[in-house]
mmCIF file of N, CA and C in Angstrom:
data_model
loop_
_atom_site.group_PDB
_atom_site.id
_atom_site.type_symbol
_atom_site.label_atom_id
_atom_site.label_comp_id
_atom_site.label_asym_id
_atom_site.label_seq_id
_atom_site.Cartn_x
_atom_site.Cartn_y
_atom_site.Cartn_z
ATOM 1 N N MET E 1466 -11.434 2.053 -29.813
ATOM 2 C CA MET E 1466 -10.301 2.744 -29.252
ATOM 3 C C MET E 1466 -9.609 1.842 -28.242
ATOM 4 N N GLU E 1467 -8.301 1.718 -28.380
ATOM 5 C CA GLU E 1467 -7.536 0.874 -27.472
ATOM 6 C C GLU E 1467 -7.116 1.651 -26.238
ATOM 7 N N GLY E 1468 -7.062 0.956 -25.115
ATOM 8 C CA GLY E 1468 -6.627 1.579 -23.879
ATOM 9 C C GLY E 1468 -5.120 1.531 -23.748
ATOM 10 N N ILE E 1469 -4.655 2.030 -22.647
ATOM 11 C CA ILE E 1469 -3.225 1.991 -22.350
ATOM 12 C C ILE E 1469 -2.836 0.536 -22.106
ATOM 13 N N PRO E 1470 -1.721 0.097 -22.697
ATOM 14 C CA PRO E 1470 -1.312 -1.294 -22.495
ATOM 15 C C PRO E 1470 -1.031 -1.585 -21.028
ATOM 16 N N ARG E 1471 -1.409 -2.753 -20.607
ATOM 17 C CA ARG E 1471 -1.194 -3.178 -19.231
ATOM 18 C C ARG E 1471 0.214 -3.735 -19.098
ATOM 19 N N THR E 1472 0.918 -3.275 -18.075
ATOM 20 C CA THR E 1472 2.278 -3.746 -17.804
ATOM 21 C C THR E 1472 2.368 -4.182 -16.348
ATOM 22 N N HIS E 1473 3.454 -4.848 -16.023
ATOM 23 C CA HIS E 1473 3.678 -5.236 -14.633
ATOM 24 C C HIS E 1473 3.739 -3.994 -13.739
ATOM 25 N N GLU E 1474 4.421 -2.961 -14.238
ATOM 26 C CA GLU E 1474 4.554 -1.726 -13.469
ATOM 27 C C GLU E 1474 3.197 -1.071 -13.211
ATOM 28 N N SER E 1475 2.321 -1.081 -14.212
ATOM 29 C CA SER E 1475 0.989 -0.487 -14.017
ATOM 30 C C SER E 1475 0.157 -1.326 -13.055
ATOM 31 N N ASP E 1476 0.330 -2.641 -13.096
ATOM 32 C CA ASP E 1476 -0.373 -3.510 -12.141
ATOM 33 C C ASP E 1476 0.080 -3.228 -10.710
ATOM 34 N N VAL E 1477 1.387 -3.063 -10.514
ATOM 35 C CA VAL E 1477 1.934 -2.777 -9.186
ATOM 36 C C VAL E 1477 1.426 -1.425 -8.697
ATOM 37 N N MET E 1478 1.423 -0.431 -9.583
ATOM 38 C CA MET E 1478 0.964 0.907 -9.203
ATOM 39 C C MET E 1478 -0.515 0.872 -8.810
ATOM 40 N N GLN E 1479 -1.325 0.179 -9.591
ATOM 41 C CA GLN E 1479 -2.746 0.076 -9.278
ATOM 42 C C GLN E 1479 -2.950 -0.632 -7.932
ATOM 43 N N PHE E 1480 -2.187 -1.671 -7.683
ATOM 44 C CA PHE E 1480 -2.252 -2.392 -6.413
ATOM 45 C C PHE E 1480 -1.932 -1.459 -5.243
ATOM 46 N N CYS E 1481 -0.861 -0.668 -5.388
ATOM 47 C CA CYS E 1481 -0.463 0.265 -4.323
ATOM 48 C C CYS E 1481 -1.552 1.293 -4.060
ATOM 49 N N ILE E 1482 -2.154 1.812 -5.110
ATOM 50 C CA ILE E 1482 -3.220 2.803 -4.963
ATOM 51 C C ILE E 1482 -4.407 2.211 -4.214
ATOM 52 N N ILE E 1483 -4.823 1.027 -4.604
ATOM 53 C CA ILE E 1483 -5.961 0.376 -3.941
ATOM 54 C C ILE E 1483 -5.629 0.089 -2.479
ATOM 55 N N ALA E 1484 -4.421 -0.397 -2.214
ATOM 56 C CA ALA E 1484 -4.017 -0.704 -0.835
ATOM 57 C C ALA E 1484 -4.022 0.548 0.026
ATOM 58 N N ILE E 1485 -3.465 1.636 -0.498
ATOM 59 C CA ILE E 1485 -3.395 2.880 0.266
ATOM 60 C C ILE E 1485 -4.786 3.464 0.475
ATOM 61 N N GLU E 1486 -5.619 3.475 -0.555
ATOM 62 C CA GLU E 1486 -6.974 4.013 -0.399
ATOM 63 C C GLU E 1486 -7.782 3.200 0.604
ATOM 64 N N THR E 1487 -7.669 1.881 0.552
ATOM 65 C CA THR E 1487 -8.411 1.023 1.475
ATOM 66 C C THR E 1487 -7.916 1.214 2.907
ATOM 67 N N ALA E 1488 -6.604 1.258 3.093
ATOM 68 C CA ALA E 1488 -6.044 1.441 4.435
ATOM 69 C C ALA E 1488 -6.395 2.818 4.994
ATOM 70 N N ALA E 1489 -6.322 3.848 4.165
ATOM 71 C CA ALA E 1489 -6.660 5.200 4.622
ATOM 72 C C ALA E 1489 -8.115 5.269 5.064
ATOM 73 N N ARG E 1490 -8.996 4.643 4.297
ATOM 74 C CA ARG E 1490 -10.413 4.627 4.660
ATOM 75 C C ARG E 1490 -10.601 3.930 6.010
ATOM 76 N N LYS E 1491 -9.912 2.819 6.233
ATOM 77 C CA LYS E 1491 -10.018 2.101 7.510
ATOM 78 C C LYS E 1491 -9.483 2.935 8.672
ATOM 79 N N MET E 1492 -8.463 3.760 8.391
ATOM 80 C CA MET E 1492 -7.852 4.590 9.435
ATOM 81 C C MET E 1492 -8.594 5.907 9.635
ATOM 82 N N GLY E 1493 -9.493 6.248 8.719
ATOM 83 C CA GLY E 1493 -10.232 7.502 8.831
ATOM 84 C C GLY E 1493 -9.393 8.714 8.476
ATOM 85 N N ILE E 1494 -8.415 8.531 7.573
ATOM 86 C CA ILE E 1494 -7.575 9.644 7.135
ATOM 87 C C ILE E 1494 -7.588 9.717 5.607
ATOM 88 N N TYR E 1495 -7.043 10.792 5.074
ATOM 89 C CA TYR E 1495 -6.968 10.951 3.626
ATOM 90 C C TYR E 1495 -5.819 10.114 3.061
ATOM 91 N N PRO E 1496 -5.994 9.586 1.850
ATOM 92 C CA PRO E 1496 -4.918 8.792 1.246
ATOM 93 C C PRO E 1496 -3.579 9.524 1.169
ATOM 94 N N HIS E 1497 -3.594 10.829 0.911
ATOM 95 C CA HIS E 1497 -2.309 11.543 0.830
ATOM 96 C C HIS E 1497 -1.613 11.591 2.191
ATOM 97 N N GLN E 1498 -2.382 11.595 3.284
ATOM 98 C CA GLN E 1498 -1.780 11.563 4.618
ATOM 99 C C GLN E 1498 -1.106 10.214 4.863
ATOM 100 N N LEU E 1499 -1.788 9.159 4.483
ATOM 101 C CA LEU E 1499 -1.217 7.825 4.655
ATOM 102 C C LEU E 1499 -0.006 7.644 3.747
ATOM 103 N N THR E 1500 -0.088 8.131 2.526
ATOM 104 C CA THR E 1500 1.040 8.031 1.605
ATOM 105 C C THR E 1500 2.272 8.692 2.197
ATOM 106 N N GLN E 1501 2.105 9.852 2.778
ATOM 107 C CA GLN E 1501 3.232 10.559 3.393
ATOM 108 C C GLN E 1501 3.843 9.733 4.526
ATOM 109 N N ARG E 1502 2.991 9.183 5.374
ATOM 110 C CA ARG E 1502 3.489 8.370 6.489
ATOM 111 C C ARG E 1502 4.201 7.116 5.988
ATOM 112 N N LEU E 1503 3.635 6.476 4.970
ATOM 113 C CA LEU E 1503 4.259 5.277 4.405
ATOM 114 C C LEU E 1503 5.607 5.616 3.779
ATOM 115 N N GLU E 1504 5.674 6.744 3.072
ATOM 116 C CA GLU E 1504 6.931 7.166 2.458
ATOM 117 C C GLU E 1504 7.987 7.458 3.515
ATOM 118 N N GLU E 1505 7.588 8.093 4.606
ATOM 119 C CA GLU E 1505 8.534 8.396 5.684
ATOM 120 C C GLU E 1505 9.165 7.128 6.257
ATOM 121 N N GLN E 1506 8.424 6.041 6.256
ATOM 122 C CA GLN E 1506 8.907 4.773 6.801
ATOM 123 C C GLN E 1506 9.492 3.852 5.714
ATOM 124 N N GLY E 1507 9.424 4.283 4.469
ATOM 125 C CA GLY E 1507 9.943 3.470 3.370
ATOM 126 C C GLY E 1507 9.094 2.251 3.051
ATOM 127 N N LEU E 1508 7.810 2.328 3.382
ATOM 128 C CA LEU E 1508 6.958 1.149 3.255
ATOM 129 C C LEU E 1508 6.272 0.993 1.894
ATOM 130 N N ILE E 1509 6.253 2.023 1.092
ATOM 131 C CA ILE E 1509 5.669 1.839 -0.242
ATOM 132 C C ILE E 1509 6.607 0.949 -1.050
ATOM 133 N N ASP E 1510 7.872 1.344 -1.104
ATOM 134 C CA ASP E 1510 8.847 0.513 -1.826
ATOM 135 C C ASP E 1510 9.186 -0.753 -1.044
ATOM 136 N N GLY E 1511 9.408 -0.596 0.265
ATOM 137 C CA GLY E 1511 9.914 -1.688 1.082
ATOM 138 C C GLY E 1511 8.901 -2.723 1.508
ATOM 139 N N ARG E 1512 7.638 -2.444 1.303
ATOM 140 C CA ARG E 1512 6.599 -3.412 1.690
ATOM 141 C C ARG E 1512 5.647 -3.675 0.529
ATOM 142 N N LEU E 1513 4.921 -2.653 0.116
ATOM 143 C CA LEU E 1513 3.906 -2.858 -0.922
ATOM 144 C C LEU E 1513 4.516 -3.313 -2.244
ATOM 145 N N MET E 1514 5.542 -2.608 -2.705
ATOM 146 C CA MET E 1514 6.143 -2.964 -3.993
ATOM 147 C C MET E 1514 7.044 -4.195 -3.886
ATOM 148 N N LYS E 1515 7.812 -4.258 -2.826
ATOM 149 C CA LYS E 1515 8.748 -5.378 -2.658
ATOM 150 C C LYS E 1515 8.025 -6.721 -2.564
ATOM 151 N N PHE E 1516 6.898 -6.732 -1.870
ATOM 152 C CA PHE E 1516 6.168 -7.982 -1.661
ATOM 153 C C PHE E 1516 4.889 -8.070 -2.497
ATOM 154 N N TYR E 1517 4.855 -7.322 -3.580
ATOM 155 C CA TYR E 1517 3.696 -7.323 -4.471
ATOM 156 C C TYR E 1517 3.297 -8.735 -4.889
ATOM 157 N N ASP E 1518 4.279 -9.554 -5.284
ATOM 158 C CA ASP E 1518 3.964 -10.897 -5.792
ATOM 159 C C ASP E 1518 3.165 -11.727 -4.790
ATOM 160 N N THR E 1519 3.420 -11.541 -3.514
ATOM 161 C CA THR E 1519 2.667 -12.264 -2.478
ATOM 162 C C THR E 1519 1.402 -11.517 -2.090
ATOM 163 N N LEU E 1520 1.528 -10.220 -1.828
ATOM 164 C CA LEU E 1520 0.397 -9.451 -1.308
ATOM 165 C C LEU E 1520 -0.759 -9.312 -2.295
ATOM 166 N N HIS E 1521 -0.468 -9.224 -3.593
ATOM 167 C CA HIS E 1521 -1.561 -8.990 -4.536
ATOM 168 C C HIS E 1521 -2.505 -10.190 -4.661
ATOM 169 N N THR E 1522 -2.121 -11.315 -4.079
ATOM 170 C CA THR E 1522 -2.998 -12.489 -4.103
ATOM 171 C C THR E 1522 -4.007 -12.459 -2.952
ATOM 172 N N GLN E 1523 -3.852 -11.491 -2.057
ATOM 173 C CA GLN E 1523 -4.735 -11.371 -0.895
ATOM 174 C C GLN E 1523 -5.838 -10.343 -1.165
ATOM 175 N N SER E 1524 -6.823 -10.300 -0.299
ATOM 176 C CA SER E 1524 -7.906 -9.329 -0.444
ATOM 177 C C SER E 1524 -7.407 -7.926 -0.107
ATOM 178 N N ALA E 1525 -8.125 -6.940 -0.606
ATOM 179 C CA ALA E 1525 -7.776 -5.540 -0.318
ATOM 180 C C ALA E 1525 -7.821 -5.279 1.183
ATOM 181 N N ASP E 1526 -8.794 -5.865 1.881
ATOM 182 C CA ASP E 1526 -8.886 -5.687 3.337
ATOM 183 C C ASP E 1526 -7.680 -6.288 4.053
ATOM 184 N N TYR E 1527 -7.242 -7.460 3.618
ATOM 185 C CA TYR E 1527 -6.079 -8.096 4.233
ATOM 186 C C TYR E 1527 -4.843 -7.217 4.053
ATOM 187 N N VAL E 1528 -4.619 -6.741 2.827
ATOM 188 C CA VAL E 1528 -3.447 -5.911 2.537
ATOM 189 C C VAL E 1528 -3.516 -4.604 3.326
ATOM 190 N N ALA E 1529 -4.707 -4.004 3.409
ATOM 191 C CA ALA E 1529 -4.875 -2.768 4.172
ATOM 192 C C ALA E 1529 -4.542 -3.007 5.644
ATOM 193 N N ASP E 1530 -5.061 -4.071 6.217
ATOM 194 C CA ASP E 1530 -4.763 -4.386 7.621
ATOM 195 C C ASP E 1530 -3.273 -4.634 7.824
ATOM 196 N N ASP E 1531 -2.648 -5.324 6.879
ATOM 197 C CA ASP E 1531 -1.220 -5.606 6.961
ATOM 198 C C ASP E 1531 -0.402 -4.314 6.937
ATOM 199 N N ILE E 1532 -0.726 -3.416 6.029
ATOM 200 C CA ILE E 1532 0.054 -2.183 5.909
ATOM 201 C C ILE E 1532 -0.181 -1.262 7.114
ATOM 202 N N ILE E 1533 -1.403 -1.257 7.648
ATOM 203 C CA ILE E 1533 -1.687 -0.462 8.849
ATOM 204 C C ILE E 1533 -0.876 -0.993 10.035
ATOM 205 N N GLU E 1534 -0.899 -2.302 10.233
ATOM 206 C CA GLU E 1534 -0.148 -2.903 11.340
ATOM 207 C C GLU E 1534 1.358 -2.662 11.181
ATOM 208 N N THR E 1535 1.852 -2.836 9.964
ATOM 209 C CA THR E 1535 3.274 -2.615 9.710
ATOM 210 C C THR E 1535 3.651 -1.161 9.965
ATOM 211 N N LEU E 1536 2.825 -0.232 9.493
ATOM 212 C CA LEU E 1536 3.091 1.187 9.711
ATOM 213 C C LEU E 1536 3.139 1.505 11.197
ATOM 214 N N HIS E 1537 2.162 1.027 11.943
ATOM 215 C CA HIS E 1537 2.146 1.284 13.387
ATOM 216 C C HIS E 1537 3.388 0.708 14.059
ATOM 217 N N ASN E 1538 3.805 -0.478 13.647
ATOM 218 C CA ASN E 1538 5.013 -1.086 14.221
ATOM 219 C C ASN E 1538 6.246 -0.236 13.917
ATOM 220 N N TYR E 1539 6.378 0.222 12.685
ATOM 221 C CA TYR E 1539 7.528 1.058 12.317
ATOM 222 C C TYR E 1539 7.506 2.390 13.066
ATOM 223 N N GLU E 1540 6.354 3.016 13.143
ATOM 224 C CA GLU E 1540 6.267 4.307 13.828
ATOM 225 C C GLU E 1540 6.514 4.179 15.319
ATOM 226 N N ASN E 1541 6.084 3.088 15.924
ATOM 227 C CA ASN E 1541 6.290 2.878 17.366
ATOM 228 C C ASN E 1541 7.718 2.516 17.701
ATOM 229 N N ASP E 1542 8.482 2.009 16.733
ATOM 230 C CA ASP E 1542 9.877 1.649 16.966
ATOM 231 C C ASP E 1542 10.811 2.846 16.940
ATOM 232 N N GLN E 1543 10.310 4.000 16.537
ATOM 233 C CA GLN E 1543 11.172 5.183 16.441
ATOM 234 C C GLN E 1543 11.303 5.886 17.749
#
């Protein structure tokens, strides 16, 4: 049985899921809570997806730390 074909879009989506789950675990919150906060700041599209080509070459911990720091910076600027 063949699986679902792998596409660039599916790779990006999987990357975003792993990044959000890892960051949420580090923050001690649920992934849906972090997703909401990231969406409010436009960081899923504007950070994770936009810079996928660079970020996906880093470790999950690095990306999680990056997104946490970026989120805090955006939230503190409001």
